[in-house]
Short mmCIF file of C-alpha atoms in Angstrom, two decimals:
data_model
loop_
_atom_site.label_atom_id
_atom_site.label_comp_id
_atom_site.label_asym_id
_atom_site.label_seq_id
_atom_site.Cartn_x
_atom_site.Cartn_y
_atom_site.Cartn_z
CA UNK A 209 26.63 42.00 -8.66
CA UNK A 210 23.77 43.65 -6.44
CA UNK A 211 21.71 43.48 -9.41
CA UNK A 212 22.36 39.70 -10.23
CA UNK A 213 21.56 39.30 -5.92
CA UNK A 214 18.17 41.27 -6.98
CA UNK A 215 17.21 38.90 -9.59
CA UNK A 216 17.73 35.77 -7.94
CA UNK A 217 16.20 37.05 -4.55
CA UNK A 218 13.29 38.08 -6.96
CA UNK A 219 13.08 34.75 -8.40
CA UNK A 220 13.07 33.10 -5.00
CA UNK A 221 10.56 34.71 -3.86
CA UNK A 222 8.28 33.99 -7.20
CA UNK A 223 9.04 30.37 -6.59
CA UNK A 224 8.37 30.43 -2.92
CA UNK A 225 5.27 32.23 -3.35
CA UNK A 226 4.24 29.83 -6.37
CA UNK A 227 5.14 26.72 -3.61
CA UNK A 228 3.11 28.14 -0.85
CA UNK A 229 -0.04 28.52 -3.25
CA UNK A 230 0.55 24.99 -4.34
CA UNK A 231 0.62 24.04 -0.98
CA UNK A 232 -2.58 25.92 0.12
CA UNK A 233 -4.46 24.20 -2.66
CA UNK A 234 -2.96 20.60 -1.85
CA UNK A 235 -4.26 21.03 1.79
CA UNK A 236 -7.66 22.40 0.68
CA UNK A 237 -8.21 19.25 -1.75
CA UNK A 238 -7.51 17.24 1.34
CA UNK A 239 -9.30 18.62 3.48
CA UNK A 240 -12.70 18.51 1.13
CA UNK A 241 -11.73 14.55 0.78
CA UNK A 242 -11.47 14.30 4.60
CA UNK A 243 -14.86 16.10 5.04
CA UNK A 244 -16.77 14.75 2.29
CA UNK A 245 -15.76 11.28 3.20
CA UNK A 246 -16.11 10.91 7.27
CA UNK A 247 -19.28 13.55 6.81
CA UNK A 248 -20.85 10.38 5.18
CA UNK A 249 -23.72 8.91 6.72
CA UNK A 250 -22.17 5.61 6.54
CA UNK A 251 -19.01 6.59 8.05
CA UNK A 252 -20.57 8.37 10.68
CA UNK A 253 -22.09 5.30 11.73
CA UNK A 254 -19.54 3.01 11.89
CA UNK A 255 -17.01 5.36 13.23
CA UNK A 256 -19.04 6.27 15.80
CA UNK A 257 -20.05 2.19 16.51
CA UNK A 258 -16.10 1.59 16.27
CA UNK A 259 -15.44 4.21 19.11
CA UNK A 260 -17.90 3.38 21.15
CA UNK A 261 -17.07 -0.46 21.14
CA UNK A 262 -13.77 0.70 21.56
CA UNK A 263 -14.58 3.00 25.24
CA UNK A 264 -16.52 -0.44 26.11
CA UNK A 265 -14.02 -2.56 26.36
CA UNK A 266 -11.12 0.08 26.99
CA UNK A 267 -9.91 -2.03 30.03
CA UNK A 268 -9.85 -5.28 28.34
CA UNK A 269 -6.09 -6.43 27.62
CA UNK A 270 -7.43 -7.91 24.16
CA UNK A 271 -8.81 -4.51 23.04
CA UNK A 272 -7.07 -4.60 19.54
CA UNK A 273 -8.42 -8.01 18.77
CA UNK A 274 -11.69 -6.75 19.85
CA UNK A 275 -11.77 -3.82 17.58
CA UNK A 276 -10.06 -6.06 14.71
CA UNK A 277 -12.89 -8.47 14.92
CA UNK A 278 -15.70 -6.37 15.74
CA UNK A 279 -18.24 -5.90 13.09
CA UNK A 280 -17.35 -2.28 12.08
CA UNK A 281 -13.88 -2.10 11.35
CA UNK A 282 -14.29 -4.51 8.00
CA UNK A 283 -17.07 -1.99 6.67
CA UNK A 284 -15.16 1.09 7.12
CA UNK A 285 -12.18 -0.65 5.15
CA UNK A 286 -14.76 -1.45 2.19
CA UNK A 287 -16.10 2.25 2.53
CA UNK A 288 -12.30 3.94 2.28
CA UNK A 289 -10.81 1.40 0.12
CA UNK A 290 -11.73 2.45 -3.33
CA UNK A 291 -11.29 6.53 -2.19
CA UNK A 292 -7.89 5.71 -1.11
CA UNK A 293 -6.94 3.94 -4.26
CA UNK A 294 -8.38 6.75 -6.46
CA UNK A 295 -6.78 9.00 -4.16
CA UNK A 296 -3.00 7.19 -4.14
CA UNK A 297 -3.58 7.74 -0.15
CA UNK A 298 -1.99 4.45 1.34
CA UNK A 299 -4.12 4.52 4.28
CA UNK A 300 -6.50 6.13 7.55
CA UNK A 301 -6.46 6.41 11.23
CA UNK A 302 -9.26 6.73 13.14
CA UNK A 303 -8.01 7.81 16.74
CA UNK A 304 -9.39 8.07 20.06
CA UNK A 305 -9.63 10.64 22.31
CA UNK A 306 -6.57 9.41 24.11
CA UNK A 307 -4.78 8.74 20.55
CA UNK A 308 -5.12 4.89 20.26
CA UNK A 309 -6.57 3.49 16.55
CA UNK A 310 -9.43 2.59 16.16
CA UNK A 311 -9.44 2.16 12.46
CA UNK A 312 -6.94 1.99 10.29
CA UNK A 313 -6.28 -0.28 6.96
CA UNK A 314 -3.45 -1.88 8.70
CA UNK A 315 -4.49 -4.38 11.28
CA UNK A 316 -1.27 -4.16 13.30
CA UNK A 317 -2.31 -0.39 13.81
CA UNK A 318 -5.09 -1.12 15.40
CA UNK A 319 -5.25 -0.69 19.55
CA UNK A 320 -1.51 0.81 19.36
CA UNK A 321 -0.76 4.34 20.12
CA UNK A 322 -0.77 6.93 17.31
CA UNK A 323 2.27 8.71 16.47
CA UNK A 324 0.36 12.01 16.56
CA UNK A 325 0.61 11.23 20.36
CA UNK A 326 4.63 11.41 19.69
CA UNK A 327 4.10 15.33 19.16
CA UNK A 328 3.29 17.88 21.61
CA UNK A 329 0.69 17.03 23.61
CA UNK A 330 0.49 19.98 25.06
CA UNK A 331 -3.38 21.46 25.67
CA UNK A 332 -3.16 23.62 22.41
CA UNK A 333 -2.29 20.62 20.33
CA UNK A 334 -5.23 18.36 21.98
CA UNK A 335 -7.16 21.78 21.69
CA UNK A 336 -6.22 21.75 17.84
CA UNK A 337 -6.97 17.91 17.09
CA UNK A 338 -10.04 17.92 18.66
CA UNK A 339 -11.02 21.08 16.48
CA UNK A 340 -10.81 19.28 13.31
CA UNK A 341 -12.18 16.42 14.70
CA UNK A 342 -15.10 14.18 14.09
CA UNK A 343 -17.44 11.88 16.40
CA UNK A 344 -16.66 12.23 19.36
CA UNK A 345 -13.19 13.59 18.91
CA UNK A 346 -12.14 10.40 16.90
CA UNK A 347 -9.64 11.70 14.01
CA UNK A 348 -9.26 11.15 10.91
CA UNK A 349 -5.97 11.06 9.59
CA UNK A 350 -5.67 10.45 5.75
CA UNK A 351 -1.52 8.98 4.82
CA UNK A 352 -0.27 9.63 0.99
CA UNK A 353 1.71 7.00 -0.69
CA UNK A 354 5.21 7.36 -1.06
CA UNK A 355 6.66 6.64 -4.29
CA UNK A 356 10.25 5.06 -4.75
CA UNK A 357 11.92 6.83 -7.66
#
């Protein structure tokens, strides 16, 4: 019996070591997408114009229509959407500073809170996001699609 016990606690620990590799390389290949993608000159640009339109008109009760119709958010759509679709990533956040969207694919995203702000916002989590952030602290946030089996 203890050596049956052995062997399966051996073989758990294969597999779990196998699954955390797997995971380390998932989250590397994601990462490289995130920073090749918003390290683009073009993104750059209008993530940076779509942030600071955004702190422009942070007061104004219409904000998310503002950002919707503004002249940035469109180009940043045309810019992800082929990546995403290569990808199978069903969408991206851009966030704020104080966690609103900016950007996203989905126009009723845009102007609301993001859920990241649902977390701990404690100063090591701000701290954290802003670490791996880009222009200006706006995020990047990159969603994969979920597949109904």
């Amino acid at each position: 019996k203890r050596q049956i016990n052995y062997k399966v606690e051996e073989s758990l620990l294969a597999v779990l070591q196998t699954t955390g590799k797997n995971m380390d390389n998932w989250i590397t290949e994601r990462l490289r997408d995130i920073n090749e993608w918003t390290m683009s000159g073009e993104v750059m640009h209008l993530a940076a114009a779509q942030l600071d339109l955004y702190q422009k008109n942070i007061n104004d009760p219409q904000i998310a229509d503002i950002l919707r119709s503004g002249p940035y958010l469109e180009e940043l759509r045309r810019f992800f959407r082929p990546r995403l679709y290569e990808h199978q990533y069903e969408g991206i956040f851009i966030i704020s500073p104080d966690f609103v969207n900016i950007a996203s694919m989905r126009d009723e995203n845009i102007g609301e809170l993001n859920l990241l702000c649902n977390y701990s916002r404690s100063e090591e989590h701000t701290s954290e996001l802003q670490s791996h952030s880009f222009i200006s602290y706006a995020v990047f946030c990159l969603k994969k699609k979920k597949y109904k089996s």
